[in-house]
Amino acid sequence: MSELHVYNTLTRKLEKYEPINPKQTKMYVCGPTVYGDSHLGHAKSYISFDLVFRWLKVAGFNPFYVQNITDVGHLVGDAEEGEDKIQKLSKELASEPMAIAEGFTKSYFDDMDRLNILRPHISPRATGHIPEQLEMIETLISKGFAYESNGSVYFDVKKFSSYGKLSGRKTDELQEGARVEIHEDKRNPLDFALWKKAEANHLMRWKSPFGVGFPGWHIECSAMSMKYLGESFDIHGGGLENQFPHHECEIAQSEAATGKHFVKYWLHNNMVTVNGEKMGKSKGNFVLVKDLFKTYDPMVIRFLVLSSHYRSPIDFSAEGLMSAQSGFERLMNMVGPVLKFEEGREEKPFTQKLILDWFEEFSEAMNDDFNSPRALAVVFNAVKTLNTNPELLVDGGLRSELPSFFRKTVGEVLGLLPENASGKSFEKELDSAMGLILELRTGFRQEKNWSKSDLIRDRLTSGGIVIEDGKEGSKWKIKGS
Amino acid sequence: MSELHVYNTLTRKLEKYEPINPKQTKMYVCGPTVYGDSHLGHAKSYISFDLVFRWLKVAGFNPFYVQNITDVGHLVGDAEEGEDKIQKLSKELASEPMAIAEGFTKSYFDDMDRLNILRPHISPRATGHIPEQLEMIETLISKGFAYESNGSVYFDVKKFSSYGKLSGRKTDELQEGARVEIHEDKRNPLDFALWKKAEANHLMRWKSPFGVGFPGWHIECSAMSMKYLGESFDIHGGGLENQFPHHECEIAQSEAATGKHFVKYWLHNNMVTVNGEKMGKSKGNFVLVKDLFKTYDPMVIRFLVLSSHYRSPIDFSAEGLMSAQSGFERLMNMVGPVLKFEEGREEKPFTQKLILDWFEEFSEAMNDDFNSPRALAVVFNAVKTLNTNPELLVDGGLRSELPSFFRKTVGEVLGLLPENASGKSFEKELDSAMGLILELRTGFRQEKNWSKSDLIRDRLTSGGIVIEDGKEGSKWKIKGS
């Protein structure tokens, strides 16, 4: 059996995965800023790390997964400048910021659930961890890595010599590149805010040793990840665009505060582009997953994302969606019926040569930095073999182990087999099916074929559907509703 | 039109409802302690206040609704003694307390969503508001209402003369009644903890001016309600069993801290009993709503709860469930078809005498302290009239306004008409319906009745269901899945 290797952005290398504690992998991923509905870019990011989480489980690394919810501190400028994104929206909607955050947090989880993304073990909120953030800021000040300035606190980048090691940027180059702005409070334009003084009109505000203010955007991830995963943990994931400055700043804060190595493996997913440009809320070129769900099964969206590697970009196009749709259908035309083979769902170890080979190839693909397109290719190759050799589908063939094979690969790992069709209600389809049945039944009754008409009624009743024959024809309803 | 009157536990009177600010009602309800799945007692409590919330909306009071999530500080003893409920479970499950809280918070919202309970505007977590709680504790100390003692802080009940005004208990009687226990830290056995010192083995702990500890159970509700609703607000709801000590302590803390009147109207729902004894997790005599959902439509549970007034107890019994089931079915046998009358859903003002009368009676019932059994009786009376006078159902009758009438009363106010059957999936029913259709179609094909067999296929296709005829007979699947 091959071993897991992951591409570590920190070393720019594909490395053998060796968790700090072999008994449990600790994993943190930057979650959403909850000031809008999720778009396809979010879907790619969180499906990618859901794939990582799922494979770590199946591969026996027992992952403990924390993903934050940013409900304060993320400024419109994505860095030091601009208004808090949630506060801005709350003013536009004349609503309490926390009500905005609450609503979009629900919307986020609704969308991710439909994409069959497993919930993290903890989804800590930034506003829920102000004391932890302040404590860390005080540590940084006491160790000389941060300074208070006019009610705000900044991290002193010059003091942290390895600043830039993740993004590979050199501070001196950065400084030349830095736009010349008036930063009265800052010693150095590269310094970043740990705590910002709240102006009178700022809605989200907390008392602190430095006066009333609110946390900077970067500090929450350091404070919350270390609270729940420890000062050093295995995996930190996020979008490529957050590598700098966000993750660079996380490393600086955390390692300055603890003196320990913060994260062993940094994983970054690539983005969704629209005509080559990053899809993003700020850009305004985004497609909401809720809108995609109107036309596409959520599993088609998931299939689309998994068809390319998490470190490759996806350029969004109608063609792409349509080919994902037909690809997913081709897959399910085989997997759907196969899953109906079995009674129960007891987990059997694979014993049949062909299935063992397929699973080995599948595992190799996943062990190669979670290569989902290759893993999908293995599954499609299996489907092709089964289509061309139908004898494999019957007893004496692979029939006994095929369902577990597909459930393990397509289901558990790729997450393409949600229980109960990803919360899809079949109301529409049931409506039309029942309309048809009642029509046919009326036909039989006109032919005085009472046996048939009664058989239909009884069969439906036992299936949980009640038929009522009345003056204005027959009606149907779900039993007990 | 009648005016809303509510029974105020504080005054033990039915009072005319006059919000502090006529433009918006501010409402707080004690939420769950997330260390287990919701049982029928929770369902009664949160359906009751959902009814209050819904009627306040329809009656034009524009309610803003905050309901907390208790994820720390609620001790097994429900008062001063015992281990933190969530920490206890987290030790039993060898899991991080916040992961336990996260899981049961999700479970809580899943259950409440299925019961068609509207989400509050904000669901603040106790652990997410430590600074606000500490700030309030410091205020109480500085004003002389609280004292620090050996790393903990207690509220000095003797200093707050009107302690007992909600529950009507006299402090001297309480003291005689109080079990004689060793409370080394307390000046007075009635004093309650605002902050508790964390022993070495205590998992949930925060730094504070009094040392490392965690908040008492009562303080969170005062801190979070006043943060989001102001120092004085309109409605505070909760279970009767929380009137003392929880709500009594909330009043003492809040009014001592602000010097203002805390809450104008205190509403308390009665409990679910089993053979006369309160249903509760601690008692172990509870029925989980998830288990009830296996047999009953969530709307049957909701109907059961609404069939008695929120201030009356419900004694849980199989008979009760079954009569709720048949009652709900009788209601839906009329409402279901009526809702199919209309195109679109534009809100029409009622003009027809009979409907105006019914809605007036319905409103009177709701305005009489949210009397849902009376409101249901009005609706059933309307159903009866319609059944006995079918001419009212056709054009020229009430046909044009009936759908809005039922949508407003049974839907908006009573919440018994969830969109898409409260997330119910009709997969099971569709399966059996389609099985039947394929059988019938096979019959037609054997009779070489190709036209019928094709008609069936085409009709299904246009309904989103694809039929594939193969060697081993015909299969069906949802289009694009």
CSV table of N, CA, C and O in Angstrom, one decimal, chain B residues 348-389:
chain,number,residue,atom,x,y,z
B,348,LYS,N,-53.9,38.9,-0.4
B,348,LYS,CA,-55.1,39.7,-0.6
B,348,LYS,C,-55.7,40.0,0.7
B,348,LYS,O,-55.7,39.2,1.6
B,349,PRO,N,-56.2,41.3,0.9
B,349,PRO,CA,-56.9,41.6,2.1
B,349,PRO,C,-58.3,40.8,2.1
B,349,PRO,O,-58.8,40.7,1.0
B,350,PHE,N,-58.7,40.3,3.2
B,350,PHE,CA,-60.0,39.6,3.3
B,350,PHE,C,-61.1,40.6,3.1
B,350,PHE,O,-61.1,41.7,3.6
B,351,THR,N,-62.1,40.2,2.3
B,351,THR,CA,-63.3,41.0,2.1
B,351,THR,C,-64.6,40.3,2.4
B,351,THR,O,-65.6,40.9,2.7
B,352,GLN,N,-64.5,38.9,2.4
B,352,GLN,CA,-65.7,38.2,2.5
B,352,GLN,C,-66.1,38.0,3.9
B,352,GLN,O,-65.3,37.7,4.8
B,353,LYS,N,-67.4,38.3,4.2
B,353,LYS,CA,-67.9,38.3,5.6
B,353,LYS,C,-67.5,37.1,6.4
B,353,LYS,O,-66.8,37.3,7.5
B,354,LEU,N,-67.7,35.9,5.9
B,354,LEU,CA,-67.5,34.7,6.7
B,354,LEU,C,-66.0,34.7,7.1
B,354,LEU,O,-65.6,34.4,8.2
B,355,ILE,N,-65.1,35.0,6.1
B,355,ILE,CA,-63.7,34.9,6.3
B,355,ILE,C,-63.2,35.9,7.3
B,355,ILE,O,-62.4,35.7,8.2
B,356,LEU,N,-63.8,37.1,7.1
B,356,LEU,CA,-63.5,38.2,8.1
B,356,LEU,C,-63.8,37.8,9.5
B,356,LEU,O,-63.1,38.0,10.4
B,357,ASP,N,-65.0,37.2,9.6
B,357,ASP,CA,-65.4,36.8,11.0
B,357,ASP,C,-64.4,35.7,11.5
B,357,ASP,O,-64.0,35.8,12.7
B,358,TRP,N,-64.2,34.7,10.7
B,358,TRP,CA,-63.2,33.7,11.1
B,358,TRP,C,-61.9,34.3,11.6
B,358,TRP,O,-61.4,33.9,12.6
B,359,PHE,N,-61.4,35.2,10.8
B,359,PHE,CA,-60.1,35.7,11.1
B,359,PHE,C,-60.1,36.6,12.3
B,359,PHE,O,-59.2,36.6,13.2
B,360,GLU,N,-61.2,37.3,12.5
B,360,GLU,CA,-61.4,38.1,13.8
B,360,GLU,C,-61.4,37.1,15.0
B,360,GLU,O,-60.7,37.4,16.0
B,361,GLU,N,-62.2,36.0,14.9
B,361,GLU,CA,-62.2,35.1,16.0
B,361,GLU,C,-60.8,34.5,16.3
B,361,GLU,O,-60.4,34.4,17.4
B,362,PHE,N,-60.1,34.2,15.2
B,362,PHE,CA,-58.8,33.6,15.3
B,362,PHE,C,-57.9,34.6,16.0
B,362,PHE,O,-57.1,34.3,16.9
B,363,SER,N,-57.9,35.9,15.6
B,363,SER,CA,-57.1,36.9,16.1
B,363,SER,C,-57.4,37.1,17.6
B,363,SER,O,-56.5,37.3,18.4
B,364,GLU,N,-58.7,37.1,17.9
B,364,GLU,CA,-59.1,37.2,19.4
B,364,GLU,C,-58.5,36.1,20.2
B,364,GLU,O,-57.9,36.3,21.3
B,365,ALA,N,-58.5,34.9,19.7
B,365,ALA,CA,-57.9,33.8,20.4
B,365,ALA,C,-56.4,34.0,20.6
B,365,ALA,O,-55.8,33.9,21.7
B,366,MET,N,-55.7,34.4,19.5
B,366,MET,CA,-54.2,34.7,19.6
B,366,MET,C,-53.9,35.9,20.5
B,366,MET,O,-52.9,35.9,21.2
B,367,ASN,N,-54.8,36.9,20.4
B,367,ASN,CA,-54.6,38.1,21.3
B,367,ASN,C,-54.9,37.8,22.8
B,367,ASN,O,-54.5,38.5,23.6
B,368,ASP,N,-55.5,36.6,23.0
B,368,ASP,CA,-55.8,36.3,24.4
B,368,ASP,C,-54.6,35.4,24.9
B,368,ASP,O,-54.8,34.1,25.0
B,369,ASP,N,-53.5,36.0,25.1
B,369,ASP,CA,-52.3,35.3,25.6
B,369,ASP,C,-51.9,34.1,24.7
B,369,ASP,O,-51.6,33.0,25.2
B,370,PHE,N,-52.0,34.3,23.4
B,370,PHE,CA,-51.5,33.3,22.4
B,370,PHE,C,-52.2,32.0,22.6
B,370,PHE,O,-51.6,30.9,22.7
B,371,ASN,N,-53.6,32.0,22.6
B,371,ASN,CA,-54.4,30.8,23.0
B,371,ASN,C,-54.5,29.9,21.7
B,371,ASN,O,-55.5,30.0,21.0
B,372,SER,N,-53.5,29.1,21.5
B,372,SER,CA,-53.5,28.3,20.2
B,372,SER,C,-54.6,27.2,20.2
B,372,SER,O,-55.2,27.0,19.1
B,373,PRO,N,-55.0,26.6,21.3
B,373,PRO,CA,-56.1,25.6,21.2
B,373,PRO,C,-57.4,26.3,20.7
B,373,PRO,O,-58.1,25.8,19.9
B,374,ARG,N,-57.6,27.5,21.2
B,374,ARG,CA,-58.8,28.3,20.8
B,374,ARG,C,-58.7,28.6,19.3
B,374,ARG,O,-59.6,28.5,18.5
B,375,ALA,N,-57.5,29.1,18.9
B,375,ALA,CA,-57.2,29.4,17.5
B,375,ALA,C,-57.4,28.2,16.6
B,375,ALA,O,-58.1,28.3,15.5
B,376,LEU,N,-57.0,27.1,17.0
B,376,LEU,CA,-57.2,25.8,16.3
B,376,LEU,C,-58.7,25.5,16.2
B,376,LEU,O,-59.2,25.1,15.1
B,377,ALA,N,-59.4,25.7,17.3
B,377,ALA,CA,-60.8,25.5,17.3
B,377,ALA,C,-61.5,26.3,16.2
B,377,ALA,O,-62.4,25.9,15.5
B,378,VAL,N,-61.1,27.6,16.1
B,378,VAL,CA,-61.7,28.5,15.1
B,378,VAL,C,-61.4,27.9,13.7
B,378,VAL,O,-62.4,27.8,12.9
B,379,VAL,N,-60.2,27.4,13.5
B,379,VAL,CA,-59.9,26.9,12.1
B,379,VAL,C,-60.7,25.6,11.9
B,379,VAL,O,-61.3,25.4,10.8
B,380,PHE,N,-60.8,24.8,12.9
B,380,PHE,CA,-61.6,23.5,12.7
B,380,PHE,C,-63.1,23.8,12.5
B,380,PHE,O,-63.7,23.2,11.7
B,381,ASN,N,-63.5,24.9,13.1
B,381,ASN,CA,-64.9,25.3,12.9
B,381,ASN,C,-65.1,25.7,11.4
B,381,ASN,O,-66.1,25.3,10.8
B,382,ALA,N,-64.1,26.4,10.9
B,382,ALA,CA,-64.2,26.8,9.5
B,382,ALA,C,-64.2,25.6,8.6
B,382,ALA,O,-65.0,25.5,7.7
B,383,VAL,N,-63.3,24.6,8.9
B,383,VAL,CA,-63.2,23.4,8.1
B,383,VAL,C,-64.6,22.7,8.2
B,383,VAL,O,-65.1,22.3,7.1
B,384,LYS,N,-65.2,22.6,9.3
B,384,LYS,CA,-66.5,22.0,9.5
B,384,LYS,C,-67.5,22.6,8.6
B,384,LYS,O,-68.2,22.0,7.8
B,385,THR,N,-67.6,24.0,8.7
B,385,THR,CA,-68.5,24.7,7.8
B,385,THR,C,-68.3,24.4,6.4
B,385,THR,O,-69.3,24.2,5.6
B,386,LEU,N,-67.0,24.4,6.0
B,386,LEU,CA,-66.7,24.1,4.5
B,386,LEU,C,-67.2,22.7,4.1
B,386,LEU,O,-67.7,22.5,3.1
B,387,ASN,N,-66.9,21.7,5.0
B,387,ASN,CA,-67.3,20.4,4.7
B,387,ASN,C,-68.8,20.2,4.6
B,387,ASN,O,-69.3,19.5,3.7
B,388,THR,N,-69.5,20.9,5.4
B,388,THR,CA,-71.0,20.8,5.4
B,388,THR,C,-71.6,21.7,4.3
B,388,THR,O,-72.8,21.5,3.9
B,389,ASN,N,-70.9,22.7,3.8
B,389,ASN,CA,-71.4,23.6,2.8
B,389,ASN,C,-70.4,23.6,1.6
B,389,ASN,O,-69.8,24.7,1.3
